[in-house]
Amino acid sequence: MSAAHTGVPAPVPAPLDTRMPTPVPVEEHEACPVSDVLRRIGDKWSVLVIVLLGQRRHRFNELHRGIEGISQRMLTRTLRGLEVDGLVHREVFPTVPPSVEYSLTPLGRTLLEPLSALAGWAVEHHGAIERSRRAHAGAADRDGG
Amino acid sequence: MSAAHTGVPAPVPAPLDTRMPTPVPVEEHEACPVSDVLRRIGDKWSVLVIVLLGQRRHRFNELHRGIEGISQRMLTRTLRGLEVDGLVHREVFPTVPPSVEYSLTPLGRTLLEPLSALAGWAVEHHGAIERSRRAHAGAADRDGG
DNA sequence: CAGAATCCAGAATGATACTG
DNA sequence: CAGTATCATTCTGGATTCTG
């Protein structure tokens, strides 16, 4: 197995060597756990739910009110997905009216640390990203128009 | 602005306090840089491209051959998206036949570090995630069948 | 070689109405 | 309160064909 998709071993400083040492296979990319996780939390709402549940546990409608713009359906689906992956715990209280509380599992809490690393990167560099996007949009205008 | 979506300040150890200190607004989640980055690199191929380009620069067809299963169209679209965001640099050599080399920009290289943190988490915990998925699949079978 | 253009299938997301 | 069911729409990814 190539090391390419098994762990991103280190922040390689990109030697930019013009030679081609290895053929770079990357066969089993479908099972790559990195892509797998990225696709799970890369959807529209999962990160927001994880962050909110990282602060404290919440009831369903608290999340619904707290995340402006999410539909009931998508909140349910997001929570189910995170629950199936073992990141979120769902606890039902058989009261009337019924009450359900969501919280992060221990596994889910371990995700907060690497997530905060990526969040820090995003906060630090989203200005540069947006400038780059605007610059390329302008370039496209000048190309096409 | 709420602090909820601006940086995931720290790996909060989830006090699980039953009180409700703050109302948790999360208004401007559409502009949340964390979700923004996650959605960019959470697609099917971006992470693989970033990892490969983190090792060294590549020509178009090297990437095409190196990433088994990717279509020409998706490789082009993925590279364009990363280029627009300022993470990938595209350099054209006007030879015949033409040659194009892709490499990470300095901004793109800074992403390797937080990405490797998340990758480490994924590698460490994807076993637990898959067990959880299988457990819930089995539970669904017993529920529905 | 490195793409662009076109067409298409399926998944993700959303609005709305209904239920225990 | 906490969902489920249904339908419509948008987005994503892919196969194929064509070009400088």
PDB file of C-alpha atoms in Angstrom, chain A residues 2-29 31-45 47-48 51-59 62 65-70 83-87 101 103-104 107-123 125-126 128-134 136-137, chain B residues 2-45 47-48 51-59 62 65-70 83-87 101 103-104 107-123 125-126 128-130 132-134 136-137:
ATOM      1  CA  SER A   2       1.208   3.461  -0.851  1.00  0.00           C
ATOM      2  CA  ALA A   3       1.623   5.847   2.015  1.00  0.00           C
ATOM      3  CA  ALA A   4      -0.121   8.546   0.027  1.00  0.00           C
ATOM      4  CA  HIS A   5      -3.612   8.059   1.361  1.00  0.00           C
ATOM      5  CA  THR A   6      -3.013   6.283   4.631  1.00  0.00           C
ATOM      6  CA  GLY A   7      -2.250   9.169   6.899  1.00  0.00           C
ATOM      7  CA  VAL A   8      -0.725  12.237   5.260  1.00  0.00           C
ATOM      8  CA  PRO A   9       2.376  11.391   7.289  1.00  0.00           C
ATOM      9  CA  ALA A  10       3.732  14.877   7.812  1.00  0.00           C
ATOM     10  CA  PRO A  11       3.314  18.417   6.522  1.00  0.00           C
ATOM     11  CA  VAL A  12       5.772  17.683   3.765  1.00  0.00           C
ATOM     12  CA  PRO A  13       7.601  20.889   2.838  1.00  0.00           C
ATOM     13  CA  ALA A  14       7.134  20.133  -0.850  1.00  0.00           C
ATOM     14  CA  PRO A  15      10.683  19.619  -2.134  1.00  0.00           C
ATOM     15  CA  LEU A  16       9.524  20.335  -5.703  1.00  0.00           C
ATOM     16  CA  ASP A  17      11.973  17.782  -7.027  1.00  0.00           C
ATOM     17  CA  THR A  18      11.767  17.531 -10.774  1.00  0.00           C
ATOM     18  CA  ARG A  19      12.607  13.822 -10.718  1.00  0.00           C
ATOM     19  CA  MET A  20       9.858  11.236 -10.381  1.00  0.00           C
ATOM     20  CA  PRO A  21      10.944   8.797  -7.680  1.00  0.00           C
ATOM     21  CA  THR A  22       7.820   6.623  -7.379  1.00  0.00           C
ATOM     22  CA  PRO A  23       4.814   5.985  -9.613  1.00  0.00           C
ATOM     23  CA  VAL A  24       2.294   7.105  -6.935  1.00  0.00           C
ATOM     24  CA  PRO A  25      -0.353   4.404  -7.152  1.00  0.00           C
ATOM     25  CA  VAL A  26      -3.140   5.429  -4.727  1.00  0.00           C
ATOM     26  CA  GLU A  27      -5.234   2.363  -5.413  1.00  0.00           C
ATOM     27  CA  GLU A  28      -7.554   1.946  -2.445  1.00  0.00           C
ATOM     28  CA  HIS A  29      -8.676   5.534  -2.339  1.00  0.00           C
ATOM     29  CA  ALA A  31     -11.448   3.038   1.492  1.00  0.00           C
ATOM     30  CA  CYS A  32      -9.231   5.987   2.405  1.00  0.00           C
ATOM     31  CA  PRO A  33     -10.301   6.924   5.923  1.00  0.00           C
ATOM     32  CA  VAL A  34      -9.336  10.537   5.370  1.00  0.00           C
ATOM     33  CA  SER A  35     -11.670  11.023   2.417  1.00  0.00           C
ATOM     34  CA  ASP A  36     -14.274   9.031   4.288  1.00  0.00           C
ATOM     35  CA  VAL A  37     -14.212  11.361   7.276  1.00  0.00           C
ATOM     36  CA  LEU A  38     -14.001  14.458   5.103  1.00  0.00           C
ATOM     37  CA  ARG A  39     -17.100  13.436   3.210  1.00  0.00           C
ATOM     38  CA  ARG A  40     -18.987  12.757   6.414  1.00  0.00           C
ATOM     39  CA  ILE A  41     -18.260  16.108   8.043  1.00  0.00           C
ATOM     40  CA  GLY A  42     -17.938  17.979   4.744  1.00  0.00           C
ATOM     41  CA  ASP A  43     -21.665  18.196   4.243  1.00  0.00           C
ATOM     42  CA  LYS A  44     -23.627  21.338   4.857  1.00  0.00           C
ATOM     43  CA  TRP A  45     -24.458  20.978   8.540  1.00  0.00           C
ATOM     44  CA  VAL A  47     -19.639  20.667  11.523  1.00  0.00           C
ATOM     45  CA  LEU A  48     -22.097  23.147  12.963  1.00  0.00           C
ATOM     46  CA  VAL A  51     -19.438  22.398  17.310  1.00  0.00           C
ATOM     47  CA  LEU A  52     -22.716  23.138  19.077  1.00  0.00           C
ATOM     48  CA  LEU A  53     -22.771  19.738  20.749  1.00  0.00           C
ATOM     49  CA  GLY A  54     -19.130  20.277  21.700  1.00  0.00           C
ATOM     50  CA  GLN A  55     -20.222  23.190  23.858  1.00  0.00           C
ATOM     51  CA  ARG A  56     -22.957  21.266  25.637  1.00  0.00           C
ATOM     52  CA  ARG A  57     -25.714  18.823  24.896  1.00  0.00           C
ATOM     53  CA  HIS A  58     -28.857  20.034  23.197  1.00  0.00           C
ATOM     54  CA  ARG A  59     -32.417  19.034  22.563  1.00  0.00           C
ATOM     55  CA  GLU A  62     -32.641  23.791  20.467  1.00  0.00           C
ATOM     56  CA  ARG A  65     -33.494  27.074  16.519  1.00  0.00           C
ATOM     57  CA  GLY A  66     -29.752  27.452  17.004  1.00  0.00           C
ATOM     58  CA  ILE A  67     -28.785  26.609  13.417  1.00  0.00           C
ATOM     59  CA  GLU A  68     -30.574  29.156  11.317  1.00  0.00           C
ATOM     60  CA  GLY A  69     -31.605  27.868   7.922  1.00  0.00           C
ATOM     61  CA  ILE A  70     -31.530  24.127   8.615  1.00  0.00           C
ATOM     62  CA  GLU A  83     -25.102   8.877  15.402  1.00  0.00           C
ATOM     63  CA  VAL A  84     -24.505   5.998  12.999  1.00  0.00           C
ATOM     64  CA  ASP A  85     -20.834   6.942  12.878  1.00  0.00           C
ATOM     65  CA  GLY A  86     -20.684   6.905  16.667  1.00  0.00           C
ATOM     66  CA  LEU A  87     -19.936  10.605  17.036  1.00  0.00           C
ATOM     67  CA  GLU A 101     -31.190  15.070  24.026  1.00  0.00           C
ATOM     68  CA  SER A 103     -24.542  14.996  22.938  1.00  0.00           C
ATOM     69  CA  LEU A 104     -21.109  14.093  21.619  1.00  0.00           C
ATOM     70  CA  LEU A 107     -15.299   9.471  20.103  1.00  0.00           C
ATOM     71  CA  GLY A 108     -17.050  12.612  18.936  1.00  0.00           C
ATOM     72  CA  ARG A 109     -15.217  14.703  21.498  1.00  0.00           C
ATOM     73  CA  THR A 110     -11.851  13.444  20.252  1.00  0.00           C
ATOM     74  CA  LEU A 111     -12.766  14.932  16.879  1.00  0.00           C
ATOM     75  CA  LEU A 112     -12.962  18.447  18.335  1.00  0.00           C
ATOM     76  CA  GLU A 113      -9.198  18.754  18.573  1.00  0.00           C
ATOM     77  CA  PRO A 114      -8.212  18.046  14.936  1.00  0.00           C
ATOM     78  CA  LEU A 115     -11.328  19.897  13.868  1.00  0.00           C
ATOM     79  CA  SER A 116     -10.200  22.949  15.777  1.00  0.00           C
ATOM     80  CA  ALA A 117      -6.829  22.725  14.021  1.00  0.00           C
ATOM     81  CA  LEU A 118      -8.572  22.844  10.672  1.00  0.00           C
ATOM     82  CA  ALA A 119     -10.903  25.538  11.949  1.00  0.00           C
ATOM     83  CA  GLY A 120      -7.939  27.614  12.990  1.00  0.00           C
ATOM     84  CA  TRP A 121      -6.476  27.247   9.524  1.00  0.00           C
ATOM     85  CA  ALA A 122      -9.784  28.220   7.950  1.00  0.00           C
ATOM     86  CA  VAL A 123     -10.156  31.308  10.119  1.00  0.00           C
ATOM     87  CA  HIS A 125      -6.634  31.885   5.744  1.00  0.00           C
ATOM     88  CA  HIS A 126     -10.210  32.369   4.569  1.00  0.00           C
ATOM     89  CA  ALA A 128      -6.635  34.789   1.389  1.00  0.00           C
ATOM     90  CA  ILE A 129      -9.002  32.220  -0.108  1.00  0.00           C
ATOM     91  CA  GLU A 130     -11.708  34.794  -0.740  1.00  0.00           C
ATOM     92  CA  ARG A 131      -9.212  37.194  -2.274  1.00  0.00           C
ATOM     93  CA  SER A 132      -8.022  34.415  -4.551  1.00  0.00           C
ATOM     94  CA  ARG A 133     -11.601  33.599  -5.529  1.00  0.00           C
ATOM     95  CA  ARG A 134     -12.352  37.201  -6.346  1.00  0.00           C
ATOM     96  CA  HIS A 136      -9.973  34.461 -10.397  1.00  0.00           C
ATOM     97  CA  ALA A 137     -13.535  35.663 -10.904  1.00  0.00           C
TER      98      ALA A 137
ATOM     99  CA  SER B   2     -21.242  34.216  18.310  1.00  0.00           C
ATOM    100  CA  ALA B   3     -18.020  32.380  18.929  1.00  0.00           C
ATOM    101  CA  ALA B   4     -19.708  29.152  17.935  1.00  0.00           C
ATOM    102  CA  HIS B   5     -18.741  29.129  14.284  1.00  0.00           C
ATOM    103  CA  THR B   6     -15.752  31.394  14.219  1.00  0.00           C
ATOM    104  CA  GLY B   7     -13.007  29.029  15.192  1.00  0.00           C
ATOM    105  CA  VAL B   8     -13.976  26.068  17.358  1.00  0.00           C
ATOM    106  CA  PRO B   9     -11.890  27.804  20.000  1.00  0.00           C
ATOM    107  CA  ALA B  10     -10.615  24.768  21.842  1.00  0.00           C
ATOM    108  CA  PRO B  11     -11.276  21.034  22.172  1.00  0.00           C
ATOM    109  CA  VAL B  12     -13.873  21.749  24.828  1.00  0.00           C
ATOM    110  CA  PRO B  13     -14.063  18.776  27.189  1.00  0.00           C
ATOM    111  CA  ALA B  14     -17.866  18.927  27.089  1.00  0.00           C
ATOM    112  CA  PRO B  15     -18.803  19.767  30.668  1.00  0.00           C
ATOM    113  CA  LEU B  16     -22.303  18.370  30.073  1.00  0.00           C
ATOM    114  CA  ASP B  17     -23.752  21.110  32.228  1.00  0.00           C
ATOM    115  CA  THR B  18     -27.497  20.826  32.452  1.00  0.00           C
ATOM    116  CA  ARG B  19     -27.895  24.595  32.661  1.00  0.00           C
ATOM    117  CA  MET B  20     -28.264  26.647  29.502  1.00  0.00           C
ATOM    118  CA  PRO B  21     -25.780  29.529  29.702  1.00  0.00           C
ATOM    119  CA  THR B  22     -26.198  31.110  26.280  1.00  0.00           C
ATOM    120  CA  PRO B  23     -28.853  30.906  23.536  1.00  0.00           C
ATOM    121  CA  VAL B  24     -26.358  29.735  20.866  1.00  0.00           C
ATOM    122  CA  PRO B  25     -27.384  31.794  17.841  1.00  0.00           C
ATOM    123  CA  VAL B  26     -25.095  30.706  14.970  1.00  0.00           C
ATOM    124  CA  GLU B  27     -26.539  33.212  12.543  1.00  0.00           C
ATOM    125  CA  GLU B  28     -23.918  33.678   9.864  1.00  0.00           C
ATOM    126  CA  HIS B  29     -23.260  30.006   9.346  1.00  0.00           C
ATOM    127  CA  GLU B  30     -23.270  30.484   5.594  1.00  0.00           C
ATOM    128  CA  ALA B  31     -20.103  32.546   5.865  1.00  0.00           C
ATOM    129  CA  CYS B  32     -18.544  30.184   8.429  1.00  0.00           C
ATOM    130  CA  PRO B  33     -15.016  29.650   7.153  1.00  0.00           C
ATOM    131  CA  VAL B  34     -14.853  26.197   8.714  1.00  0.00           C
ATOM    132  CA  SER B  35     -17.853  24.873   6.825  1.00  0.00           C
ATOM    133  CA  ASP B  36     -16.594  26.658   3.768  1.00  0.00           C
ATOM    134  CA  VAL B  37     -13.240  24.878   3.847  1.00  0.00           C
ATOM    135  CA  LEU B  38     -14.810  21.577   4.772  1.00  0.00           C
ATOM    136  CA  ARG B  39     -17.117  21.736   1.794  1.00  0.00           C
ATOM    137  CA  ARG B  40     -14.267  22.598  -0.520  1.00  0.00           C
ATOM    138  CA  ILE B  41     -12.029  19.727   0.522  1.00  0.00           C
ATOM    139  CA  GLY B  42     -14.902  17.434   1.493  1.00  0.00           C
ATOM    140  CA  ASP B  43     -15.678  16.519  -2.097  1.00  0.00           C
ATOM    141  CA  LYS B  44     -14.683  13.258  -3.658  1.00  0.00           C
ATOM    142  CA  TRP B  45     -11.176  14.046  -4.885  1.00  0.00           C
ATOM    143  CA  VAL B  47      -7.901  15.645  -0.529  1.00  0.00           C
ATOM    144  CA  LEU B  48      -6.241  13.052  -2.740  1.00  0.00           C
ATOM    145  CA  VAL B  51      -1.883  14.945  -0.731  1.00  0.00           C
ATOM    146  CA  LEU B  52      -0.304  13.954  -4.043  1.00  0.00           C
ATOM    147  CA  LEU B  53       0.711  17.525  -4.807  1.00  0.00           C
ATOM    148  CA  GLY B  54       2.036  17.777  -1.261  1.00  0.00           C
ATOM    149  CA  GLN B  55       4.583  15.123  -2.149  1.00  0.00           C
ATOM    150  CA  ARG B  56       5.762  16.809  -5.328  1.00  0.00           C
ATOM    151  CA  ARG B  57       4.370  18.591  -8.337  1.00  0.00           C
ATOM    152  CA  HIS B  58       2.641  16.608 -11.043  1.00  0.00           C
ATOM    153  CA  ARG B  59       1.517  16.891 -14.592  1.00  0.00           C
ATOM    154  CA  GLU B  62       0.316  11.861 -13.853  1.00  0.00           C
ATOM    155  CA  ARG B  65      -3.023   7.890 -13.740  1.00  0.00           C
ATOM    156  CA  GLY B  66      -2.138   8.250 -10.058  1.00  0.00           C
ATOM    157  CA  ILE B  67      -5.699   8.631  -8.839  1.00  0.00           C
ATOM    158  CA  GLU B  68      -7.444   5.511  -9.952  1.00  0.00           C
ATOM    159  CA  GLY B  69     -11.083   6.031 -10.790  1.00  0.00           C
ATOM    160  CA  ILE B  70     -11.086   9.776 -11.354  1.00  0.00           C
ATOM    161  CA  GLU B  83      -6.674  26.821  -8.146  1.00  0.00           C
ATOM    162  CA  VAL B  84      -9.487  29.340  -7.722  1.00  0.00           C
ATOM    163  CA  ASP B  85      -9.129  29.019  -3.963  1.00  0.00           C
ATOM    164  CA  GLY B  86      -5.430  29.692  -4.247  1.00  0.00           C
ATOM    165  CA  LEU B  87      -4.337  26.280  -2.991  1.00  0.00           C
ATOM    166  CA  GLU B 101       2.340  21.163 -14.151  1.00  0.00           C
ATOM    167  CA  SER B 103       1.869  22.199  -7.510  1.00  0.00           C
ATOM    168  CA  LEU B 104       0.706  23.423  -4.134  1.00  0.00           C
ATOM    169  CA  LEU B 107      -1.121  28.654   1.044  1.00  0.00           C
ATOM    170  CA  GLY B 108      -1.859  25.132  -0.072  1.00  0.00           C
ATOM    171  CA  ARG B 109       1.180  23.799   1.760  1.00  0.00           C
ATOM    172  CA  THR B 110       0.011  25.385   5.013  1.00  0.00           C
ATOM    173  CA  LEU B 111      -3.109  23.259   4.721  1.00  0.00           C
ATOM    174  CA  LEU B 112      -1.092  20.045   4.895  1.00  0.00           C
ATOM    175  CA  GLU B 113      -0.479  20.420   8.606  1.00  0.00           C
ATOM    176  CA  PRO B 114      -4.095  20.713   9.867  1.00  0.00           C
ATOM    177  CA  LEU B 115      -5.086  18.202   7.216  1.00  0.00           C
ATOM    178  CA  SER B 116      -2.590  15.725   8.591  1.00  0.00           C
ATOM    179  CA  ALA B 117      -4.057  16.270  12.062  1.00  0.00           C
ATOM    180  CA  LEU B 118      -7.483  15.334  10.757  1.00  0.00           C
ATOM    181  CA  ALA B 119      -5.964  12.502   8.745  1.00  0.00           C
ATOM    182  CA  GLY B 120      -4.315  11.152  11.872  1.00  0.00           C
ATOM    183  CA  TRP B 121      -7.657  11.237  13.645  1.00  0.00           C
ATOM    184  CA  ALA B 122      -9.325   9.459  10.736  1.00  0.00           C
ATOM    185  CA  VAL B 123      -6.694   6.729  10.609  1.00  0.00           C
ATOM    186  CA  HIS B 125     -10.582   6.115  14.665  1.00  0.00           C
ATOM    187  CA  HIS B 126     -11.951   4.812  11.398  1.00  0.00           C
ATOM    188  CA  ALA B 128     -14.373   2.612  15.632  1.00  0.00           C
ATOM    189  CA  ILE B 129     -16.477   4.454  13.078  1.00  0.00           C
ATOM    190  CA  GLU B 130     -16.889   1.374  10.910  1.00  0.00           C
ATOM    191  CA  SER B 132     -20.388   1.823  14.874  1.00  0.00           C
ATOM    192  CA  ARG B 133     -21.786   1.831  11.356  1.00  0.00           C
ATOM    193  CA  ARG B 134     -22.052  -1.936  11.281  1.00  0.00           C
ATOM    194  CA  HIS B 136     -26.298   0.519  13.623  1.00  0.00           C
ATOM    195  CA  ALA B 137     -26.863  -1.334  10.363  1.00  0.00           C
TER     196      ALA B 137
END
